[in-house]
XYZ file of C-alpha atoms in Angstrom:
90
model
C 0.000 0.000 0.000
C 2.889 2.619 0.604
C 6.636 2.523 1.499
C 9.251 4.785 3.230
C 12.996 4.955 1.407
C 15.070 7.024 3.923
C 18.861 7.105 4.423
C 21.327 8.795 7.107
C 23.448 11.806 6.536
C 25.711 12.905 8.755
C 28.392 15.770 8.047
C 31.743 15.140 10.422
C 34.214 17.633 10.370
C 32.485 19.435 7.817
C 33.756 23.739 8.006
C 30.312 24.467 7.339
C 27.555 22.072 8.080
C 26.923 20.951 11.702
C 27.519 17.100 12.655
C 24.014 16.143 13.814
C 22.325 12.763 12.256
C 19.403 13.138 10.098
C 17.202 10.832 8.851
C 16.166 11.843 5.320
C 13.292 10.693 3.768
C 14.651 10.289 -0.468
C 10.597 8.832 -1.055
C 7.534 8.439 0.901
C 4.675 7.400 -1.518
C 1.114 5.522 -0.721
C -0.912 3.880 -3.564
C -3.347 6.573 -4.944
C -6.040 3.759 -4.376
C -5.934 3.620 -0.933
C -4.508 7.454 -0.312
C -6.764 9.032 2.818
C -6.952 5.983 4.820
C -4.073 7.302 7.023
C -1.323 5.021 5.863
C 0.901 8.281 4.677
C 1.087 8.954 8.327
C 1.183 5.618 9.652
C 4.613 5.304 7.225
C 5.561 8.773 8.712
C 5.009 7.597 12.409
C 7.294 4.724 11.613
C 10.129 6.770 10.177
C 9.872 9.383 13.121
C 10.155 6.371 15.543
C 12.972 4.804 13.719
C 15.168 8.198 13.560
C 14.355 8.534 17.333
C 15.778 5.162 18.226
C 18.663 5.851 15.679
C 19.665 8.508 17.354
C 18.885 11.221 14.955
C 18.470 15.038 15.443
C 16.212 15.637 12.833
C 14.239 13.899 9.738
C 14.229 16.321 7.016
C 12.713 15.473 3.261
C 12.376 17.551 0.170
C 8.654 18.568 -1.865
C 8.017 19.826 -4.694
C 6.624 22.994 -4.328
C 4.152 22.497 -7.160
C 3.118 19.325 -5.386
C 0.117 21.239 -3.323
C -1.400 18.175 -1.591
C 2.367 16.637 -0.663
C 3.054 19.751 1.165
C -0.516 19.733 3.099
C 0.403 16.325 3.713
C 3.469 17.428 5.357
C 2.381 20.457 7.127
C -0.248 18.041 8.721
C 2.505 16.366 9.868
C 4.125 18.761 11.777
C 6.817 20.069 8.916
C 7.901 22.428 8.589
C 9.761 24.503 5.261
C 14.092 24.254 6.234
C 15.376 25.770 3.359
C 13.954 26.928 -0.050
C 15.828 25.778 -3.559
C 15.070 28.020 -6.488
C 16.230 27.687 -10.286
C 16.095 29.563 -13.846
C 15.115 27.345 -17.032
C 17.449 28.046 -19.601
């Protein structure tokens, strides 16, 4: 019905970034046949108690902006925006 990728990043001895361990979700996706029954939060509720007993600092993910129901889905969730990436089409 739905599945969680995530992977660990960790900076150490980075000059700029700070060494904390995050959990990053690459893909969180739920069938579109069964989407509303709560299993996009279920999966998140897993991966926030995974992190937790990983020892991370933080779960972070990236949206698409033009995704509009993704980033209610997130903001439900507690979410919040980190950082904003922009671009020009050439």
């Amino acid at each position: 019905m739905g599945y969680a990728f995530c992977m660990f990043r960790q900076y150490v001895n980075d000059n700029i970034l700070t060494d904390i361990r995050t959990l990053y979700i690459d893909d969180l996706c739920v069938d579109e046949n069964v989407r509303g029954q709560n299993i996009g939060r279920q999966l998140y509720e897993e991966v926030l108690k995974y992190a937790r007993q990983a020892g991370c600092y933080n779960v972070t993910l990236n949206v698409w902006t033009c995704n509009e129901s993704a980033m209610r889905f997130y903001e439900k969730c507690g979410l919040k925006p980190q950082k904003i990436g922009m671009e020009v089409i050439l």
